Amino acid sequence: MRFSSLFGPTAAELALLVQLWPVVNLIRPTQGVNFTPVPSPNLDLQDLGRVALTGDFDSISLYTYQQQSEDSFSTNGTQSLITQLPNGDFATTAAADGYIKAMCPFIMHDGTNAGVIVGGNFTSLGGVEAQGVAMYGPSTGKITPLPGLTGIVNALLCDQETNTVYVGGAFKGANSTNAVAWVGMSGWANLPFQGFNGPVNSILPAPSGNVIFGGSFTSLGNSTTTTPNQKDQQIINISSANITTGGTSTTDGYNNGTSIVCKTNGGDGPGNTWLLADNTPGFWRADMNFGYEPTKLRLWNTHQDGRGTQTFRFTALPLNGIMNFTYTDPDTGKKDQFCDARCPMSADKSVLYQDFYFYNTVGMSAFRIDVSAWHGKGGGFDGIELFENDIFAYAIDSLNEPACTTQQSGSNSTATGPWTVSPSLQSISEYLTASLTGSNINGSGVSVIFEPNIMQKANYTVTMFTPGCLQDNSCDSRGIVNVTGNYATASAPGVPLQTQIYQTNNYDKYDTIYQGPVDLSSGGFRPTVTLAPLYTQNDPITLVAQRVQFSIGNSTGGLNGLYEFNPNQNTLDTDFSNSTIDQAGLDLEQGAIVNSIALSGPTMYIAGNFTDSNSGFANIFAIGSGNSTGLPNGGLNAEVSSVIAYEDILYLGGNFTNTLNGSIAGLNNVAAFNITSSQWQPLGAGVSGAVDSIVPLEVNVTQNQPETCITINGFFNNLKSFGSNNDMPVTGFGIWVPSRQNWLQNLNVRSQAITGQLSTMTNVSGSDALLAGTLSSQDMSADDAVYLTSNPTSLNPLNVGIQPESVGPVTRKRAISGQNVSGVVTGLFHTSSANVTVLGGHFTATATNGSTIDNLAFVNGTSNAVTGLAAGLDTDSAFLALATSGNVLYAGGTITGKVNSADVNGLIVFDLGLADYSHPQPPAFGGNNVAVNAITVRPNKPQVYVGGTFETAGSLGCPSVCVFENGAWNQPGSGIGGSVAAFTWQGNDKLLAGGNLTVNNNATSLANLDISKNKWTVVDGAAVNVPGPVTALAPANKDASQFWVAGKSNNGTAFLVKYDGSTYHPVGDSLGSQTTILGLSMLQLSKGHDSNDLVPSRMALLVTGKLDLPNFGNASAALFNGTTFSPFILSTQGNNPGSISQLFSEKEVKFTAAGGHLAIGFVVLIALACALGAIFLLVVAGILIERYRRKHEGYAPAPTNYFDKTSNMGRIPPEHLFGRLGQRQAPMI
């Protein structure tokens, strides 16, 4: 397309370029888009064996990018711009206060990427005020508002060749309605046809280069329109205004400015006339609590005592502009006379009143009439009225037409419920506000009924105005309203009479709620619009009601929902039969609504709400090769809201259930059409409710293997069952995987977890796709339990078959934390004789054999088979603590029921080797609200210590802590009371207990049991330095002489404290007020951090729960290095932040020496070893030195070969040697 031909000299008269604002002054920086990775946590878990995390979540992620969060998706109608992180998760880049309906990349003719144009029904984007349309910089995050439109943008088309953005919707801008163009970076330009008489829903480039508009319209904007045959029909309420005057007479009965309001008989006299002082100019002023655009002023002149106003001027406020009028001169009868600063009034008593028509339509909320000249001794008036063309009905009835109106039945309203009047602030008028909770939301007792005064039967556009939430600080609680209209005695077929409006807009907005015929207020019928809260909203919510407007429009202009625009023509062709596309619309039944248009090759597919009785198709058809044709089987049997083409498949969504002839089963609200084979295909069996939008999305279906999927978005709560797939509960969001021909939610694969809704997307050059909607995502779907590994750090599902939560959490509460119990609370790995993983909490799972498991599950490490307990326990039980002694599992919590016909309460015992309950069970605990919160086995002893909230064990009085040994309960020590939440051993003979305790009636959060003395004592300093009950406890060194404690302080905030053996060090003040800490664990690191007094350099403290980290938000786990909390794991449950209860592992953590002291025995042994090693080295060194010295001084080794001594013994007979021993011989000389 060549835009120059459209806006060149030959088209200059048709297209007036409107420069609305210097764009360079509009660019306001917001947060830029940077995907910032976070440092590795450097965990070293190899010495722990298998490691797992438990909690209450259905999706979970490692925190690897700063843009990740646990944020839920919005349910109040607000949406955002969304980008995809390198790890596949999604991050919000700019939040809007309403829906985003369309986007397109604005690439200039020279290849410059100006940004992405974003349209919708928002009033702000990225914190910048933007009415319905703005430009977003993908690389910078900058928001550029494009001011000048008021209303909703539904469709966009960016044309690179002409530097033009075509904008369609339900709005006004420049001199156009519902369609306009943004040209380059200059501003808005009227299209030659000045828009349409109804909304535009879709804009698409045709293969020919023309622009196709689809929507709900019947004529071009510059067609002859229907005008009211009764103009100026609504009276503006002056009686509720604040009236002030100046220069007023002092004569009683004539000095009250309100005397002339609602006085239309023209009679003079006290109480009927307002006079100025003699020979004095003056003014009369009215300040209203609402805005208006008057079209006619009617004044009654006074003739009291020969007085009267001769000239006046009318000033609009707060604009402070003098208005221009046309009028008929009563003295000469000349029409269309003009006046401004000196408008004349007749002194003729036969002239009852004079009408002055505003030359320009100007908005105002106050006005002032100045009398500059007078007849006789002074000026004055007997009456005044203001009129307007448009018809309004205000929620505050006192703002509607006054009771004194000359009309038989003026506009009015009726408010029912706890409504209060709110000041107008920055809005157009005062409005009603209702704060609702509980039954008020779901009941029928809250509503506002608007009743306009319709005096002419015609086609109207009905608009509802909603004040912005920033001005009254109600954005956090703004809700959704149902708007129901009764407009005609026989409403037009197919026109919806009920709609929903999201009231989350930051700034004032209006929504078109109806377009069509409206009947007169007569014969017992009166049009009404009813505003009421939408049911099933979470309370509290805030609703507002301001006003409804009825504007008359034209009825027909030769179009029917489709228009083909040729930007290369210098003149418009109004013979619509010359266009195949225009004619295709005209062939449809009158009142066609086109919702969406898709292009596949040379063929366009038109979808919406329409029929063609001649051709026998409905709601979807194709245009190609110069012809329009229906799809097989007559199309679809109800409205199609969205259609996209992907590869050779059309994906369609709406509220249909089958083809028109009912021949294809499974097309419930969503369908696929194979263009190549020309056949309909179901997506499973469809979804359970209407589909609003279809958006393609790249998804990691399996880990790190992204593929294009099709998201289905709308108003449904189930993916319908088909084949072996049961109904899958969802919240209006399904992901269809074309390669698997199934929903992602049905696939048994490790995949991303994505919830929310999408409305649209666009591809951005040099960047990832930009999405619009509201999403919550995590790395993977996983229910309540995962494995944690290091090198590299990763999470993997611990598959137990836990079912999604369908009801709220169990109402029985954990005695210490006061938190509702749901999900997997605790677990352990049992490896002594059988490889079994045990998970306990409050959940429902499906066993390998298909049976139902409640609250305690066993996973066989060899076969991966999942089993549960035999029947007997109550299903609302919750397991909170687990421990093993040999092959025997001790499982405690809020447990009730029967085992082997015996009552149990708080604890059961299970033989893991036999896979059955132990017999007999320990005597049950007794007391109020029995709960076992902690179980531990004494080192090197078969003694099981159980702590919680109880008073007795069987018949034995054994409060708070009891020990089970040799089949019997024993009370360890005495004087302990309250509730125990956690244990840790300080050597073999000392047990540290944390909770909400008493020792000999002294309140404390920490207590010690010295087993050798059988005595409980308060831990020194705990009562003062631990600010509340302890819910989590972990050793900080090998013998737990140092430890960490956490819980909720008495003021409701979380605390975290380290005890170093002599001093308490609180660090929890760096956590947010909403933090709940459920677990603590010290872990080793592969790379150290800076040394400090709290955490050794090669270790970190893992804090789990539901954490509120300042300057970040919610996290389920964080690592504390002694100075800083770093988010570690994020999770969600449904549409809320999830939580992690605790970490458990096969082996205990090994503590480094830093921060602790070795036992004396170890020190002696190490010293002895060092001494022996030193002596050995000295001996070896001495030997080596001696050998060197001998060699250096000439020493040689002695011979090692000897002669054979026996070889010479035969040569000398023995007698020769010994024979002469007895003979004397003289010595030889």
XYZ file of C-alpha atoms in Angstrom, residues 655-1229:
575
model
C -20.102 -20.758 22.111
C -21.034 -23.374 19.509
C -21.512 -27.080 20.175
C -21.496 -28.623 16.699
C -21.603 -27.913 13.013
C -24.767 -26.319 11.685
C -26.141 -29.694 10.563
C -25.075 -31.401 13.811
C -22.868 -34.010 12.154
C -19.548 -33.640 14.044
C -19.489 -34.565 17.729
C -17.065 -33.006 20.222
C -17.027 -29.440 18.866
C -17.907 -27.940 22.226
C -16.936 -24.255 22.070
C -13.670 -25.003 20.257
C -12.951 -26.704 16.942
C -10.276 -27.249 14.331
C -10.760 -27.177 10.570
C -8.189 -28.885 8.337
C -7.830 -26.630 5.330
C -6.059 -29.275 3.239
C -8.602 -32.043 3.781
C -11.539 -29.655 4.274
C -12.648 -31.538 7.383
C -13.698 -30.569 10.899
C -11.689 -31.988 13.793
C -12.535 -31.869 17.516
C -9.985 -30.797 20.111
C -10.556 -33.656 22.491
C -14.206 -33.144 23.262
C -13.931 -29.386 23.655
C -14.425 -27.292 26.777
C -17.337 -26.688 29.107
C -17.995 -23.017 28.349
C -17.627 -20.189 25.859
C -14.209 -19.444 24.338
C -13.180 -15.823 23.986
C -9.732 -15.959 22.356
C -7.274 -18.392 20.765
C -3.573 -17.575 20.994
C -0.510 -19.634 19.906
C 2.199 -20.096 22.518
C 5.643 -21.674 22.752
C 5.564 -24.201 25.600
C 8.144 -26.592 27.062
C 5.915 -29.640 26.649
C 8.820 -31.740 27.842
C 11.812 -30.248 29.610
C 13.771 -27.862 27.377
C 11.870 -28.959 24.263
C 9.595 -26.041 23.319
C 6.926 -26.411 20.665
C 4.060 -24.280 19.423
C 0.818 -25.026 21.213
C -2.631 -23.471 20.941
C -4.055 -21.791 24.041
C -7.825 -21.713 24.459
C -9.081 -18.895 26.662
C -12.564 -18.163 27.900
C -15.299 -18.832 30.412
C -15.086 -22.537 31.160
C -14.039 -24.681 34.092
C -13.421 -28.089 32.511
C -11.641 -29.685 29.604
C -14.269 -32.210 28.627
C -13.539 -35.909 28.924
C -12.687 -37.984 25.875
C -11.097 -41.370 25.302
C -9.257 -42.362 28.466
C -9.075 -38.744 29.669
C -11.425 -37.651 32.428
C -12.813 -34.150 32.855
C -9.905 -31.891 33.768
C -10.750 -28.904 36.009
C -9.236 -25.633 34.760
C -9.902 -21.916 35.180
C -10.737 -20.784 31.657
C -7.411 -21.824 30.149
C -6.468 -24.889 28.117
C -3.317 -25.676 26.141
C -3.777 -27.899 23.097
C -0.641 -29.744 21.981
C -1.004 -30.466 18.238
C 1.842 -33.014 18.207
C 0.114 -35.068 20.933
C -3.505 -34.365 19.897
C -4.294 -33.799 23.535
C -4.435 -31.117 26.185
C -1.181 -30.405 27.981
C -3.067 -30.743 31.259
C -3.822 -34.391 30.375
C -0.272 -35.428 29.455
C 1.709 -37.425 31.981
C 4.980 -35.636 31.235
C 7.171 -33.212 33.077
C 6.106 -29.910 31.625
C 5.677 -26.263 32.435
C 2.864 -25.183 34.710
C 0.917 -22.301 33.132
C -2.392 -20.861 34.307
C -4.284 -17.668 33.493
C -5.532 -16.382 30.160
C -4.159 -14.835 26.995
C -5.968 -12.388 24.744
C -3.511 -11.806 21.904
C 0.128 -12.023 20.835
C 2.472 -10.573 18.239
C 5.884 -11.478 16.912
C 8.559 -8.836 17.454
C 11.575 -8.657 15.147
C 14.791 -9.503 16.980
C 12.946 -10.501 20.140
C 10.711 -13.179 21.566
C 6.982 -13.049 20.970
C 5.104 -10.457 23.004
C 1.992 -11.764 24.731
C -0.967 -10.029 26.297
C -3.091 -11.433 29.079
C -2.533 -12.561 32.633
C -0.396 -15.620 33.386
C 1.080 -17.404 36.353
C 3.790 -19.905 35.464
C 6.433 -22.110 37.071
C 9.080 -24.445 35.684
C 7.017 -27.571 36.117
C 3.787 -29.050 37.351
C 4.267 -31.008 40.576
C 1.877 -31.774 43.397
C 3.137 -31.156 46.932
C 6.443 -33.092 46.785
C 9.631 -32.867 44.689
C 13.182 -34.164 44.716
C 15.978 -31.607 45.111
C 19.405 -32.335 43.616
C 22.623 -30.358 43.279
C 25.373 -30.070 40.690
C 23.440 -28.709 38.921
C 20.667 -27.657 41.255
C 17.366 -29.011 39.945
C 13.882 -30.107 40.944
C 12.130 -33.298 39.851
C 8.616 -34.501 40.617
C 8.157 -37.058 43.365
C 5.228 -38.735 41.650
C 2.647 -39.897 44.129
C -0.522 -39.249 42.129
C -1.768 -36.475 44.405
C -5.057 -35.130 43.124
C -5.687 -31.400 42.592
C -7.387 -29.697 45.497
C -11.104 -29.377 44.876
C -12.167 -28.185 48.324
C -10.727 -25.930 50.942
C -8.187 -27.155 53.465
C -9.162 -29.189 56.470
C -10.569 -27.053 59.238
C -8.598 -28.722 61.995
C -5.592 -26.611 62.671
C -2.045 -27.187 63.648
C -1.848 -26.307 67.301
C 1.219 -24.090 67.096
C 1.110 -22.237 63.814
C -2.611 -21.886 63.549
C -2.285 -22.618 59.842
C -4.781 -24.725 57.968
C -3.189 -28.023 56.983
C -3.211 -28.984 53.324
C -0.792 -30.683 50.970
C 2.175 -32.797 52.018
C 3.501 -31.623 55.361
C 6.275 -34.097 56.114
C 8.166 -37.078 54.721
C 11.019 -39.496 55.252
C 13.208 -41.983 53.401
C 13.322 -45.435 55.022
C 16.277 -47.529 53.858
C 17.175 -49.855 56.746
C 15.446 -52.960 55.340
C 13.225 -51.719 52.548
C 13.546 -48.715 50.282
C 10.341 -46.809 51.028
C 9.512 -43.121 50.791
C 6.753 -41.978 53.150
C 4.737 -38.791 52.672
C 2.246 -37.433 55.195
C -0.093 -34.465 55.311
C -3.664 -33.722 54.266
C -4.192 -34.772 50.650
C -5.874 -37.280 48.392
C -3.836 -39.406 45.999
C -4.435 -42.232 43.560
C -2.644 -45.490 44.295
C -0.967 -47.538 41.589
C -3.897 -49.963 41.693
C -6.362 -47.088 41.208
C -7.624 -46.917 44.775
C -7.819 -43.703 46.765
C -5.157 -42.758 49.303
C -5.900 -40.317 52.089
C -3.161 -38.351 53.835
C -0.358 -40.956 54.132
C 1.345 -42.470 51.090
C 4.142 -45.015 50.611
C 6.334 -45.133 47.502
C 8.244 -48.374 46.925
C 11.763 -47.428 45.855
C 12.161 -50.585 43.770
C 8.862 -50.797 41.880
C 7.724 -47.160 42.311
C 4.353 -48.560 43.389
C 2.273 -46.120 45.436
C 0.153 -47.477 48.266
C -1.712 -46.131 51.268
C -3.204 -47.181 54.558
C -6.007 -49.643 54.998
C -9.399 -48.139 55.741
C -10.174 -47.031 59.250
C -8.831 -43.513 59.746
C -11.045 -40.488 59.278
C -10.442 -38.782 55.926
C -10.097 -35.368 57.561
C -7.043 -36.567 59.475
C -3.734 -34.839 58.811
C -0.237 -36.254 59.340
C 2.248 -33.717 60.694
C 5.235 -35.756 61.922
C 6.987 -39.021 60.941
C 9.829 -41.108 62.405
C 11.069 -44.683 62.200
C 12.628 -47.023 64.736
C 13.828 -50.123 62.964
C 11.078 -51.071 60.519
C 8.364 -49.408 62.553
C 6.900 -46.087 61.359
C 5.487 -43.682 63.922
C 3.107 -41.239 62.216
C 1.489 -38.409 64.165
C -0.809 -35.479 63.560
C -4.473 -34.650 63.935
C -5.441 -38.277 63.431
C -8.661 -39.973 64.470
C -10.372 -43.211 63.569
C -9.957 -46.896 64.260
C -7.104 -49.353 63.680
C -7.809 -53.029 64.268
C -11.086 -52.006 65.933
C -9.210 -49.832 68.454
C -9.593 -46.055 68.693
C -6.570 -43.982 67.710
C -6.029 -40.321 68.368
C -2.954 -38.365 67.356
C -0.643 -41.303 66.501
C -0.533 -44.549 64.581
C 2.225 -47.165 64.315
C 2.860 -48.963 61.014
C 5.190 -51.883 60.230
C 7.015 -50.997 57.006
C 8.386 -54.518 56.638
C 4.922 -56.079 56.765
C 3.216 -53.118 55.071
C 0.495 -53.193 57.716
C -0.530 -51.591 60.962
C 1.436 -52.739 63.996
C -0.542 -54.688 66.532
C -1.366 -53.592 69.088
C -1.383 -49.820 68.575
C -0.097 -47.594 71.396
C -2.837 -46.355 73.722
C -4.453 -43.277 72.212
C -3.690 -39.744 73.323
C -6.355 -37.773 75.120
C -7.206 -34.144 75.653
C -8.768 -31.259 73.753
C -7.772 -30.847 70.082
C -5.162 -33.589 70.215
C -2.328 -33.058 67.761
C 1.101 -34.659 67.423
C 3.487 -32.178 65.848
C 6.903 -33.733 66.457
C 8.366 -37.247 66.732
C 12.027 -38.162 67.263
C 13.972 -41.299 68.183
C 16.667 -41.076 70.854
C 20.133 -41.670 69.413
C 21.264 -45.260 69.905
C 18.160 -46.088 71.941
C 14.780 -47.563 70.884
C 12.938 -44.738 72.615
C 10.409 -42.721 70.588
C 9.693 -39.215 71.896
C 6.360 -37.714 70.811
C 5.454 -34.062 71.234
C 2.320 -32.039 70.562
C -0.923 -31.039 72.198
C -2.324 -33.749 74.493
C -2.829 -34.456 78.175
C -2.814 -38.218 78.484
C -1.451 -41.306 76.744
C -3.954 -44.029 77.453
C -4.535 -43.823 81.198
C -1.152 -42.207 81.843
C -0.984 -38.513 82.551
C 1.615 -37.401 80.059
C 1.142 -33.824 78.866
C 2.884 -32.388 75.809
C 5.767 -34.901 75.593
C 5.573 -38.667 76.010
C 8.069 -41.446 75.282
C 7.151 -44.851 73.881
C 9.407 -47.804 74.734
C 8.880 -51.545 74.961
C 5.219 -51.204 74.032
C 4.359 -48.728 76.795
C 4.123 -44.974 77.358
C 6.286 -43.217 79.932
C 6.366 -39.630 81.088
C 9.813 -38.052 80.635
C 10.284 -35.673 83.519
C 7.510 -33.537 84.882
C 6.275 -29.971 84.796
C 6.112 -29.661 81.001
C 2.889 -28.303 79.467
C 1.486 -26.525 76.444
C 2.064 -27.451 72.820
C 5.267 -28.862 71.345
C 6.022 -28.097 67.704
C 9.566 -29.367 67.142
C 12.393 -31.432 68.653
C 16.156 -31.656 68.185
C 18.753 -33.669 70.108
C 21.667 -32.019 71.887
C 23.754 -35.147 72.270
C 22.401 -38.520 73.402
C 20.883 -37.407 76.676
C 19.468 -33.943 76.072
C 16.341 -33.105 74.095
C 15.479 -29.573 73.007
C 11.772 -28.845 72.493
C 10.242 -25.783 70.867
C 6.644 -24.601 70.869
C 4.203 -22.746 73.056
C 5.297 -24.268 76.356
C 5.259 -24.006 80.084
C 7.803 -25.515 82.473
C 6.573 -25.595 86.042
C 3.980 -22.980 85.019
C 6.641 -20.663 83.560
C 5.840 -19.692 79.973
C 8.584 -20.309 77.439
C 9.144 -21.122 73.792
C 12.092 -23.466 74.425
C 12.653 -26.175 76.999
C 15.378 -28.779 77.687
C 14.935 -32.328 78.888
C 17.959 -33.814 80.670
C 17.254 -37.539 80.443
C 19.968 -38.449 82.941
C 18.206 -36.293 85.520
C 14.692 -36.816 84.133
C 14.133 -33.080 84.428
C 12.711 -30.284 82.245
C 14.208 -26.781 82.400
C 13.549 -23.505 80.618
C 16.256 -22.612 78.132
C 18.028 -19.561 79.477
C 16.864 -16.316 77.894
C 14.183 -17.907 75.708
C 11.271 -16.221 77.453
C 12.749 -12.789 76.697
C 14.584 -13.285 73.410
C 12.207 -15.554 71.512
C 9.182 -13.315 70.835
C 6.535 -15.995 70.367
C 5.748 -19.701 70.033
C 8.325 -21.696 68.063
C 7.074 -23.557 64.979
C 10.399 -24.568 63.429
C 13.706 -25.640 64.985
C 17.018 -26.701 63.474
C 20.531 -27.357 64.841
C 23.224 -24.896 63.799
C 26.146 -27.166 64.713
C 26.781 -30.867 65.279
C 25.659 -31.138 68.892
C 22.895 -28.517 68.524
C 24.400 -26.402 71.258
C 23.733 -23.713 68.694
C 20.369 -23.694 66.931
C 17.858 -21.725 64.866
C 14.234 -21.146 65.865
C 11.361 -19.539 63.973
C 7.694 -18.832 64.511
C 5.100 -16.099 64.867
C 5.619 -13.365 67.397
C 2.812 -12.253 69.627
C 2.064 -9.324 67.262
C 1.543 -11.713 64.337
C 4.813 -11.121 62.494
C 7.333 -13.838 61.753
C 10.573 -14.179 63.680
C 13.842 -16.012 63.049
C 16.444 -16.226 65.811
C 19.818 -17.947 66.188
C 21.147 -19.055 69.555
C 24.955 -19.364 69.497
C 25.265 -21.021 72.903
C 25.220 -17.823 74.888
C 23.470 -15.088 72.887
C 20.287 -14.818 70.832
C 20.596 -13.156 67.405
C 17.263 -12.117 65.822
C 17.233 -11.750 62.023
C 13.541 -12.176 61.204
C 12.950 -8.413 61.105
C 14.220 -8.501 57.525
C 11.215 -10.631 56.519
C 7.864 -9.168 55.495
C 4.833 -9.075 57.736
C 3.001 -11.811 55.816
C 5.753 -14.390 56.327
C 4.994 -17.809 57.795
C 8.054 -20.009 58.430
C 7.328 -23.746 58.415
C 10.785 -25.306 58.223
C 14.518 -24.674 58.793
C 17.498 -26.702 57.525
C 21.234 -26.071 57.426
C 22.791 -27.115 54.100
C 26.340 -27.377 52.802
C 27.659 -25.268 49.941
C 30.127 -26.125 47.204
C 31.372 -22.530 47.195
C 31.601 -20.380 50.263
C 30.190 -16.948 50.957
C 31.700 -14.167 53.006
C 32.255 -15.291 56.576
C 30.049 -13.923 59.357
C 29.018 -14.801 62.902
C 25.668 -16.344 62.018
C 26.262 -18.858 59.214
C 29.536 -20.701 58.397
C 31.013 -19.698 55.046
C 30.426 -23.137 53.497
C 26.842 -23.452 54.722
C 23.475 -21.723 54.279
C 20.207 -21.775 56.202
C 17.242 -22.962 54.140
C 14.040 -21.233 55.287
C 10.800 -22.744 53.979
C 7.168 -21.778 54.290
C 5.212 -18.936 52.789
C 7.732 -16.116 52.797
C 7.323 -12.401 52.180
C 10.733 -11.116 51.098
C 11.095 -7.319 51.038
C 11.899 -5.867 47.608
C 10.899 -9.163 46.014
C 7.557 -10.551 47.120
C 6.384 -14.058 47.849
C 8.717 -17.067 47.872
C 8.307 -20.612 49.161
C 11.945 -21.066 50.151
C 14.916 -18.788 50.659
C 18.589 -19.268 51.492
C 20.089 -17.156 54.267
C 23.865 -16.704 54.259
C 23.998 -14.762 57.509
C 23.421 -11.374 55.924
C 20.943 -11.760 53.041
C 17.810 -13.746 52.217
C 17.925 -14.931 48.606
C 14.812 -16.360 46.945
C 15.432 -20.028 46.182
C 12.172 -21.752 45.271
C 8.878 -20.321 44.007
C 5.614 -22.231 43.935
C 1.912 -21.748 43.390
C -1.230 -23.591 44.450
C -4.200 -22.899 42.225
C -4.121 -19.166 41.681
C -2.340 -18.367 44.928
C 1.242 -18.524 46.189
C 2.184 -22.010 47.325
C 4.210 -23.030 50.355
C 6.974 -25.483 51.265
C 6.716 -27.213 54.625
C 10.096 -28.835 55.055
C 13.129 -30.563 53.575
C 13.885 -34.188 54.393
C 16.823 -36.360 53.348
C 18.244 -39.879 53.678
C 21.174 -38.701 55.821
C 21.756 -35.929 58.278
C 23.677 -32.842 57.341
C 27.404 -32.758 58.172
C 28.411 -29.573 59.874
C 31.671 -27.808 59.103
C 33.987 -26.823 61.946
C 33.381 -23.147 61.473
C 31.003 -21.808 63.990
C 31.348 -24.808 66.408
C 33.783 -26.680 68.698
C 34.995 -30.301 68.502
C 34.625 -32.566 71.514
C 37.753 -32.886 73.751
C 38.178 -36.586 72.910
C 38.404 -35.768 69.235
C 40.895 -33.007 69.939
C 43.172 -35.471 71.903
C 43.018 -38.116 69.190
C 43.816 -35.608 66.480
C 46.742 -34.249 68.486
C 48.133 -37.773 69.096
C 47.871 -38.617 65.421
C 49.676 -35.438 64.526
C 52.492 -36.205 67.045
C 53.006 -39.775 65.764
C 53.077 -38.534 62.238
C 55.743 -35.960 63.103
C 57.967 -38.597 64.838
C 57.720 -40.906 61.850
C 58.762 -38.154 59.501
C 61.775 -37.278 61.729
C 62.992 -40.906 61.801
C 62.762 -41.237 58.049
C 64.595 -37.975 57.581
C 67.403 -39.077 59.968
C 67.967 -42.345 58.067
C 68.194 -40.564 54.772
C 70.682 -38.045 56.112
C 72.930 -40.779 57.622
C 73.037 -42.720 54.353
C 74.025 -39.591 52.521
C 76.838 -38.868 55.003
C 78.334 -42.378 54.740
C 78.316 -42.345 51.015
C 79.901 -38.933 50.909
C 82.800 -40.077 53.234
C 83.767 -43.177 51.158
C 81.987 -45.919 52.943
C 81.130 -48.815 50.699
C 78.695 -51.581 51.307
C 80.091 -54.808 52.671
C 80.325 -57.707 50.148
C 77.267 -59.725 49.990
C 78.776 -62.672 47.992
C 80.759 -65.278 50.080
C 83.085 -68.102 48.812
C 81.999 -71.647 49.166
C 83.496 -72.705 52.431
C 82.989 -76.342 51.688
C 85.024 -76.151 48.486
C 88.436 -76.193 50.360
C 87.623 -78.485 53.169
C 88.591 -81.540 51.124
C 92.099 -80.219 50.371
C 93.409 -80.172 54.000
C 92.821 -83.341 55.892
C 91.667 -82.783 59.405
C 94.626 -84.551 60.869
C 96.949 -82.040 59.304
C 95.214 -79.342 61.184
C 94.873 -81.003 64.551
C 97.386 -83.880 64.517
C 100.320 -82.001 66.065
C 98.446 -80.342 68.777
C 100.016 -82.601 71.402
C 103.693 -82.303 70.084
C 106.280 -79.820 71.486
C 108.047 -77.732 69.011
C 110.473 -74.957 69.345
C 109.110 -71.713 68.157
C 109.993 -70.531 64.684
C 112.330 -67.669 64.488
